[in-house]
GROMACS .gro file of N, CA and C in nm:
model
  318
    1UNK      N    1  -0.857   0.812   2.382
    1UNK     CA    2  -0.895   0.673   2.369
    1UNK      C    3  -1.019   0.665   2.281
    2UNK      N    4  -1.019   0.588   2.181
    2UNK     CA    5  -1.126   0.597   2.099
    2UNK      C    6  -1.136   0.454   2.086
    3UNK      N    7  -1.137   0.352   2.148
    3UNK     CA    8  -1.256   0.214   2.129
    3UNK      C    9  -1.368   0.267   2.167
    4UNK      N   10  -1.398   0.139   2.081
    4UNK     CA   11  -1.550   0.147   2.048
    4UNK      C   12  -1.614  -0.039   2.083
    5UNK      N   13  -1.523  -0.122   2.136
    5UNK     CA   14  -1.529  -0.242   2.184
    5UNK      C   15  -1.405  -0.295   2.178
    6UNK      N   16  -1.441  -0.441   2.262
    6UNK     CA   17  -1.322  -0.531   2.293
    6UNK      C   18  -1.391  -0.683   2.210
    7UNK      N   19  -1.311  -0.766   2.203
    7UNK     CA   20  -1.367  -0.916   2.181
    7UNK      C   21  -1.222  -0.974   2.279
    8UNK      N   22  -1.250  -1.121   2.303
    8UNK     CA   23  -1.073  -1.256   2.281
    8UNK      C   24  -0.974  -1.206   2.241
    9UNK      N   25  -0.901  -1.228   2.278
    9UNK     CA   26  -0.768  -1.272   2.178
    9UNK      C   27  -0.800  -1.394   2.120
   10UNK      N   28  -0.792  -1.364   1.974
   10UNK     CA   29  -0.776  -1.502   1.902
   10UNK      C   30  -0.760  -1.442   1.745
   11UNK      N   31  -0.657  -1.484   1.671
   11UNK     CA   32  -0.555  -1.497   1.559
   11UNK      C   33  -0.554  -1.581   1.509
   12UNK      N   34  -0.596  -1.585   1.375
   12UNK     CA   35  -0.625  -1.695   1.313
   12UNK      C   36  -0.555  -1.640   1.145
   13UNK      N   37  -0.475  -1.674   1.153
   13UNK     CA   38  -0.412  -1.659   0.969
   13UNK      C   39  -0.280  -1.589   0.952
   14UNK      N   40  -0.228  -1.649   0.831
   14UNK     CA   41  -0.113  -1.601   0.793
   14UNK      C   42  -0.023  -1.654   0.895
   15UNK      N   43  -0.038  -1.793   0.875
   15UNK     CA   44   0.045  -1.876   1.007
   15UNK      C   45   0.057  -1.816   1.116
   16UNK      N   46  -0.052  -1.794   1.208
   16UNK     CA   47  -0.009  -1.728   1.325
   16UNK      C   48  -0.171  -1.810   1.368
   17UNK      N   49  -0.151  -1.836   1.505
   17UNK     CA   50  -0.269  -1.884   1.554
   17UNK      C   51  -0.254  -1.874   1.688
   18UNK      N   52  -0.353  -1.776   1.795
   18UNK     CA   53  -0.383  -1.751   1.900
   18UNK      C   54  -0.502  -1.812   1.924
   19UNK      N   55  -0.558  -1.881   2.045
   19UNK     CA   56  -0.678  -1.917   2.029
   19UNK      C   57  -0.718  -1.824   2.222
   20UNK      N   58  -0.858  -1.811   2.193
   20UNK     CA   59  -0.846  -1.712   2.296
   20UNK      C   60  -0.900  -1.758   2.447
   21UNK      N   61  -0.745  -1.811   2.480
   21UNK     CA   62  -0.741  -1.903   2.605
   21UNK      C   63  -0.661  -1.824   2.710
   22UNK      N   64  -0.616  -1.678   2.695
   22UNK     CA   65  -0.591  -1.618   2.772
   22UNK      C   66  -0.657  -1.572   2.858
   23UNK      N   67  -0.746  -1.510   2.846
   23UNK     CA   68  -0.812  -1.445   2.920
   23UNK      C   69  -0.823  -1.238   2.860
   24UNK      N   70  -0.677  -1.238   2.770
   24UNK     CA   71  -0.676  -1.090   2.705
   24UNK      C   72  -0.763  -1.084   2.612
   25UNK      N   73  -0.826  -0.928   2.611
   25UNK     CA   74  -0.895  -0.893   2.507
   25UNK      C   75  -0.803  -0.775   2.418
   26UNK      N   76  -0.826  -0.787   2.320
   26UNK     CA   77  -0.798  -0.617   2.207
   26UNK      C   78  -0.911  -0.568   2.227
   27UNK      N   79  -0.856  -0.458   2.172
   27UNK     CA   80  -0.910  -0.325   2.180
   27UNK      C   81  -0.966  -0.289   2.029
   28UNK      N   82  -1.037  -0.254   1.989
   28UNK     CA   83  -1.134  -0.223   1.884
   28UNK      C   84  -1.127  -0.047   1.866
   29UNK      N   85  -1.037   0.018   1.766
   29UNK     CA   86  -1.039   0.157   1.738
   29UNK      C   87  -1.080   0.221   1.660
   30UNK      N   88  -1.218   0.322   1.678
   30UNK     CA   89  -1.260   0.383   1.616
   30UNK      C   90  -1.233   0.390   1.501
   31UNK      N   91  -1.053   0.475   1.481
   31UNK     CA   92  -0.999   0.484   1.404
   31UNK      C   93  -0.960   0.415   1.282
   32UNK      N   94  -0.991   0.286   1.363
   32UNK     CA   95  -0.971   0.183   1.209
   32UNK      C   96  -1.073   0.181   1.122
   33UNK      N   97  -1.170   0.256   1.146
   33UNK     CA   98  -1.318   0.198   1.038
   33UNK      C   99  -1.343   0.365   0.962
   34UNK      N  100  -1.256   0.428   1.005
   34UNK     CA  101  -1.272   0.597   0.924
   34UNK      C  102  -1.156   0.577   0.792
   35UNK      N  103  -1.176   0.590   0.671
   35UNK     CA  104  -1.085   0.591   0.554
   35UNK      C  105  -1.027   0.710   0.630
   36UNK      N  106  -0.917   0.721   0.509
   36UNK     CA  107  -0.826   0.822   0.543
   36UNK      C  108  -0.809   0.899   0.432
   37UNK      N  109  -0.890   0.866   0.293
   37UNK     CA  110  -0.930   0.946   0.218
   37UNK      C  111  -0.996   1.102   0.227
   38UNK      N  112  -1.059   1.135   0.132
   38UNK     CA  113  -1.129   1.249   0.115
   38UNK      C  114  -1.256   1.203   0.105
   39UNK      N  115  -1.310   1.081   0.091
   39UNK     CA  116  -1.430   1.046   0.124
   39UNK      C  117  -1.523   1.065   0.221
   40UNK      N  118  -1.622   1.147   0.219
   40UNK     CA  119  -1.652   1.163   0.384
   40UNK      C  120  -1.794   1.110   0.397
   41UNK      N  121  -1.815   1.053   0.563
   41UNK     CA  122  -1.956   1.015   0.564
   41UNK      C  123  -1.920   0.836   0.543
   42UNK      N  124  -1.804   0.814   0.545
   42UNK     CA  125  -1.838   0.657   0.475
   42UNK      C  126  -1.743   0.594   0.626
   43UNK      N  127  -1.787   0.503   0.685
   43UNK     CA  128  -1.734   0.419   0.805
   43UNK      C  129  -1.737   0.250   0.713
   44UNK      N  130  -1.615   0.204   0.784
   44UNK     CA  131  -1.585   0.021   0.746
   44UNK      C  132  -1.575  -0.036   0.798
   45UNK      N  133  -1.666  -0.130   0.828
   45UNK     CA  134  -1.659  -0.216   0.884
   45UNK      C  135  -1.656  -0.358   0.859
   46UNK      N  136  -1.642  -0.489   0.994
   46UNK     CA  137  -1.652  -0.605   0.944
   46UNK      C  138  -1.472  -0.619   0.918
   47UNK      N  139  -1.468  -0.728   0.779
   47UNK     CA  140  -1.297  -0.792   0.743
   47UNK      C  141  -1.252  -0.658   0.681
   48UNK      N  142  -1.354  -0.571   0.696
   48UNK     CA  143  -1.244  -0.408   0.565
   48UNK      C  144  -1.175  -0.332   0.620
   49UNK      N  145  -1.177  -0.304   0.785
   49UNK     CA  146  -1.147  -0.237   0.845
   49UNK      C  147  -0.978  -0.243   0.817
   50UNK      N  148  -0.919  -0.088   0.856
   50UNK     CA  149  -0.797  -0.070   0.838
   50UNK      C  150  -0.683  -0.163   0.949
   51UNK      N  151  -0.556  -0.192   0.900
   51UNK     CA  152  -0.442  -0.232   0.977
   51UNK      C  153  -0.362  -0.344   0.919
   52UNK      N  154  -0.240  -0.380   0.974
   52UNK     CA  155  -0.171  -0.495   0.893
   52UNK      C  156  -0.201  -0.558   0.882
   53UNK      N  157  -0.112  -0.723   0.858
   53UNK     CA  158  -0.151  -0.858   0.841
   53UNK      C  159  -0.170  -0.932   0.971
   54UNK      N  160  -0.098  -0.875   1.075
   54UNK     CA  161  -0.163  -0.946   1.200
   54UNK      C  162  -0.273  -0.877   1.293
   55UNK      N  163  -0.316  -0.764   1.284
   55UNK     CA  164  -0.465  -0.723   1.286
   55UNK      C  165  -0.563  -0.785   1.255
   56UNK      N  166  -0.555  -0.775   1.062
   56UNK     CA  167  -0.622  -0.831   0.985
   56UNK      C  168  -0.636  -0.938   0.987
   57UNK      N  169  -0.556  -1.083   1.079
   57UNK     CA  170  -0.588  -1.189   1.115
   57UNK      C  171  -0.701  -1.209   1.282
   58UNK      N  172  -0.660  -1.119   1.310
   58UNK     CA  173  -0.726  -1.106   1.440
   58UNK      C  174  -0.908  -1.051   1.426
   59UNK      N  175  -0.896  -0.950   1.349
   59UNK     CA  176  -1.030  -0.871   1.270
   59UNK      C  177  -1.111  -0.946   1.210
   60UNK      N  178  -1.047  -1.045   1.101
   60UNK     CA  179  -1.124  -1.096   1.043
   60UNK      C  180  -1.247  -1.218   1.068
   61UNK      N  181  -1.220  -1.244   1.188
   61UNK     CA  182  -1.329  -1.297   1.265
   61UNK      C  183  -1.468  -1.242   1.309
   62UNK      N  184  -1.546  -1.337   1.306
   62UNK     CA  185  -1.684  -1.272   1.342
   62UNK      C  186  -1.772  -1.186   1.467
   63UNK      N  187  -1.628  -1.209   1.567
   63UNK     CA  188  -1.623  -1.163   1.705
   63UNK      C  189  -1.642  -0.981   1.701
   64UNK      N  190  -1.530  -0.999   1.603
   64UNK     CA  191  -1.455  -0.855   1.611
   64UNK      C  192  -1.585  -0.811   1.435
   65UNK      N  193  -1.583  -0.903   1.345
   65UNK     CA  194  -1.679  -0.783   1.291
   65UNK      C  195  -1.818  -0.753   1.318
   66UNK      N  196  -1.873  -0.825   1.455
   66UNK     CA  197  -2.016  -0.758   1.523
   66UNK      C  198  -1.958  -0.645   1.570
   67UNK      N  199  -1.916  -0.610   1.627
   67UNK     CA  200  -1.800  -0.530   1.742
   67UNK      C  201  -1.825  -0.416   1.600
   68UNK      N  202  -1.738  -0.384   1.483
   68UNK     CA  203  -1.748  -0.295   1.409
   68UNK      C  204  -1.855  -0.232   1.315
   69UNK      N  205  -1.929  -0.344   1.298
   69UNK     CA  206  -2.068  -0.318   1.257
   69UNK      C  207  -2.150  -0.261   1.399
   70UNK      N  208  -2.187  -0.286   1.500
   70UNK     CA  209  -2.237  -0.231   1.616
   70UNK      C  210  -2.206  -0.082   1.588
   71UNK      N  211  -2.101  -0.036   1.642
   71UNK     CA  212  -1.998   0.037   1.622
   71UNK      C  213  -2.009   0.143   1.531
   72UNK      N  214  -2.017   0.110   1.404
   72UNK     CA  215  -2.076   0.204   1.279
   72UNK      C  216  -2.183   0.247   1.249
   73UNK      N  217  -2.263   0.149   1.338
   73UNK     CA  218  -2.406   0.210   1.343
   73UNK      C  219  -2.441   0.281   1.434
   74UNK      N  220  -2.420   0.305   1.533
   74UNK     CA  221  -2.371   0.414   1.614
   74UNK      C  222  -2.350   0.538   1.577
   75UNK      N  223  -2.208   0.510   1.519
   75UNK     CA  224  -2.101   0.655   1.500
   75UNK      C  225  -2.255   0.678   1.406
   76UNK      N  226  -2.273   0.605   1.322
   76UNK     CA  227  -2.359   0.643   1.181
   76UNK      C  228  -2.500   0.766   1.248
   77UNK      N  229  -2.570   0.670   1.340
   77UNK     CA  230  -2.687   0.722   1.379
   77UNK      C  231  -2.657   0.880   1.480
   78UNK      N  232  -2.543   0.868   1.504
   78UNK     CA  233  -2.521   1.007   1.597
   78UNK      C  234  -2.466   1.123   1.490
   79UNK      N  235  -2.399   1.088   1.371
   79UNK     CA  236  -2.315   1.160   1.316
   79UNK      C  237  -2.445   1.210   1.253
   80UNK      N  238  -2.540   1.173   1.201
   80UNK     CA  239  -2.703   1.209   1.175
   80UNK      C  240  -2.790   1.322   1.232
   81UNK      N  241  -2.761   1.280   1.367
   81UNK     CA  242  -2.833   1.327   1.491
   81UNK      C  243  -2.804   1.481   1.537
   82UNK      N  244  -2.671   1.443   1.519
   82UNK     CA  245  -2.553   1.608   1.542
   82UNK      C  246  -2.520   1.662   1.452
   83UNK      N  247  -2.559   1.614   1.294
   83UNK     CA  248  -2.544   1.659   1.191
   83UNK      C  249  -2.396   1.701   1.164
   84UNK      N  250  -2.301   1.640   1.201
   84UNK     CA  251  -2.171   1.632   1.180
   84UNK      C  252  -2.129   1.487   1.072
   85UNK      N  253  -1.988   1.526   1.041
   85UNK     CA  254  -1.945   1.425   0.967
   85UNK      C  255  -1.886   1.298   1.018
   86UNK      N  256  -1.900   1.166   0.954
   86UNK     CA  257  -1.864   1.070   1.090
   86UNK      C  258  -1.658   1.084   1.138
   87UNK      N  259  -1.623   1.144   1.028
   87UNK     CA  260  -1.486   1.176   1.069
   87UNK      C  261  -1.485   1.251   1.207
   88UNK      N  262  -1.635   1.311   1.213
   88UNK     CA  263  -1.609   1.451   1.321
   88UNK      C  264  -1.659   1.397   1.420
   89UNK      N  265  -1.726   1.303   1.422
   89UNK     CA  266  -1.849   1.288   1.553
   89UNK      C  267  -1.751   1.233   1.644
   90UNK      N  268  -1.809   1.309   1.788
   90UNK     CA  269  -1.760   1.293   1.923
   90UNK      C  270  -1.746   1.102   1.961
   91UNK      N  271  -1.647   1.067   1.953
   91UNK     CA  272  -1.613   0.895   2.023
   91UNK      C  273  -1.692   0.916   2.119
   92UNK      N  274  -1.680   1.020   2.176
   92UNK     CA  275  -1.725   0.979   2.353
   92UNK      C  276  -1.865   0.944   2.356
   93UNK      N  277  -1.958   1.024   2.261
   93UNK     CA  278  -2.113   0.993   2.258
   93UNK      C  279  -2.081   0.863   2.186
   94UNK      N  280  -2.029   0.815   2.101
   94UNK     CA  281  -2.042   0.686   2.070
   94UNK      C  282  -2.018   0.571   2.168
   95UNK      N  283  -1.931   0.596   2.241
   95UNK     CA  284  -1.875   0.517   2.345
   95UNK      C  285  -2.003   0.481   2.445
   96UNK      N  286  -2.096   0.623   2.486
   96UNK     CA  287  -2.143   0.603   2.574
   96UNK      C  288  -2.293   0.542   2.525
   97UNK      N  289  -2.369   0.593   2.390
   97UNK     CA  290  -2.419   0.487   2.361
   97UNK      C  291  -2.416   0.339   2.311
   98UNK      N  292  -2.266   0.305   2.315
   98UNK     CA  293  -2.241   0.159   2.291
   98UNK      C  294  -2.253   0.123   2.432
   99UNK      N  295  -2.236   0.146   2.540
   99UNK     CA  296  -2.201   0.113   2.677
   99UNK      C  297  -2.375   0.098   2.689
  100UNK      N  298  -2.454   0.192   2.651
  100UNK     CA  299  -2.627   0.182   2.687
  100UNK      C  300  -2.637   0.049   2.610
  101UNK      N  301  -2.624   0.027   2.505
  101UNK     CA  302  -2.688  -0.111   2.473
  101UNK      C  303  -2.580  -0.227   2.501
  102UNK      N  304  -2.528  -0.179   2.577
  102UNK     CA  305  -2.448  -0.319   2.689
  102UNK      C  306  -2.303  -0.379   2.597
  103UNK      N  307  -2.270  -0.301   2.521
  103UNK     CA  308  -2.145  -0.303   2.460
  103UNK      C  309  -2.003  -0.293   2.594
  104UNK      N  310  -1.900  -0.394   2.570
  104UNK     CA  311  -1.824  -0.401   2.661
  104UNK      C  312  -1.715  -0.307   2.585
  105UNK      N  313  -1.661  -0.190   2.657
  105UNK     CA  314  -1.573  -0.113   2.599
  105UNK      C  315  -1.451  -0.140   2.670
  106UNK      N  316  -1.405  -0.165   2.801
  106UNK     CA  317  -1.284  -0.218   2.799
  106UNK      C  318  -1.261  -0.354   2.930
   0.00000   0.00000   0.00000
């Protein structure tokens, strides 16, 4: 399991509109903000993050890009810390310092 936060449900684009009156949240994955290039060291966040067109309607809100910016600064400041690459750095220390500054992970 690699979130790194939750926000609403709420979908907004590409004719699709959820507004977040459920009560469900998504799930926010690590994985989406690591290229999949040969680039290393570089995390995305915010509307850049990876996934389709109904992700990318869901993402592109401001909910979900605090959530990935939080998130990257994190992975960023630990991948530093441990002197690893952010492809490499442990989720779980990220997880658990998002949880210290009161980040809701699920």
């Amino acid at each position: 399991d690699d979130t790194v936060g939750i926000f609403p449900e709420f979908v907004d684009g590409y004719n699709i509109l959820i507004l977040p009156t459920t009560g469900r949240y998504f799930q926010v994955p690590y994985g989406c903000m690591v290229p999949e290039s040969d680039v290393d060291n570089l995390l995305v966040a915010g509307r850049a993050v990876a996934g389709d067109r109904v992700s990318h309607a869901a993402m592109r809100n401001m909910m979900a890009c605090t959530v990935t910016g939080q998130a990257a600064g994190v992975a960023a400041a630990i991948s530093l810390r441990e002197k690893v690459s952010t492809k490499s750095v442990d989720v779980a220390k990220v997880q658990a310092e998002l949880a210290k500054q009161g980040a809701r992970l699920s």
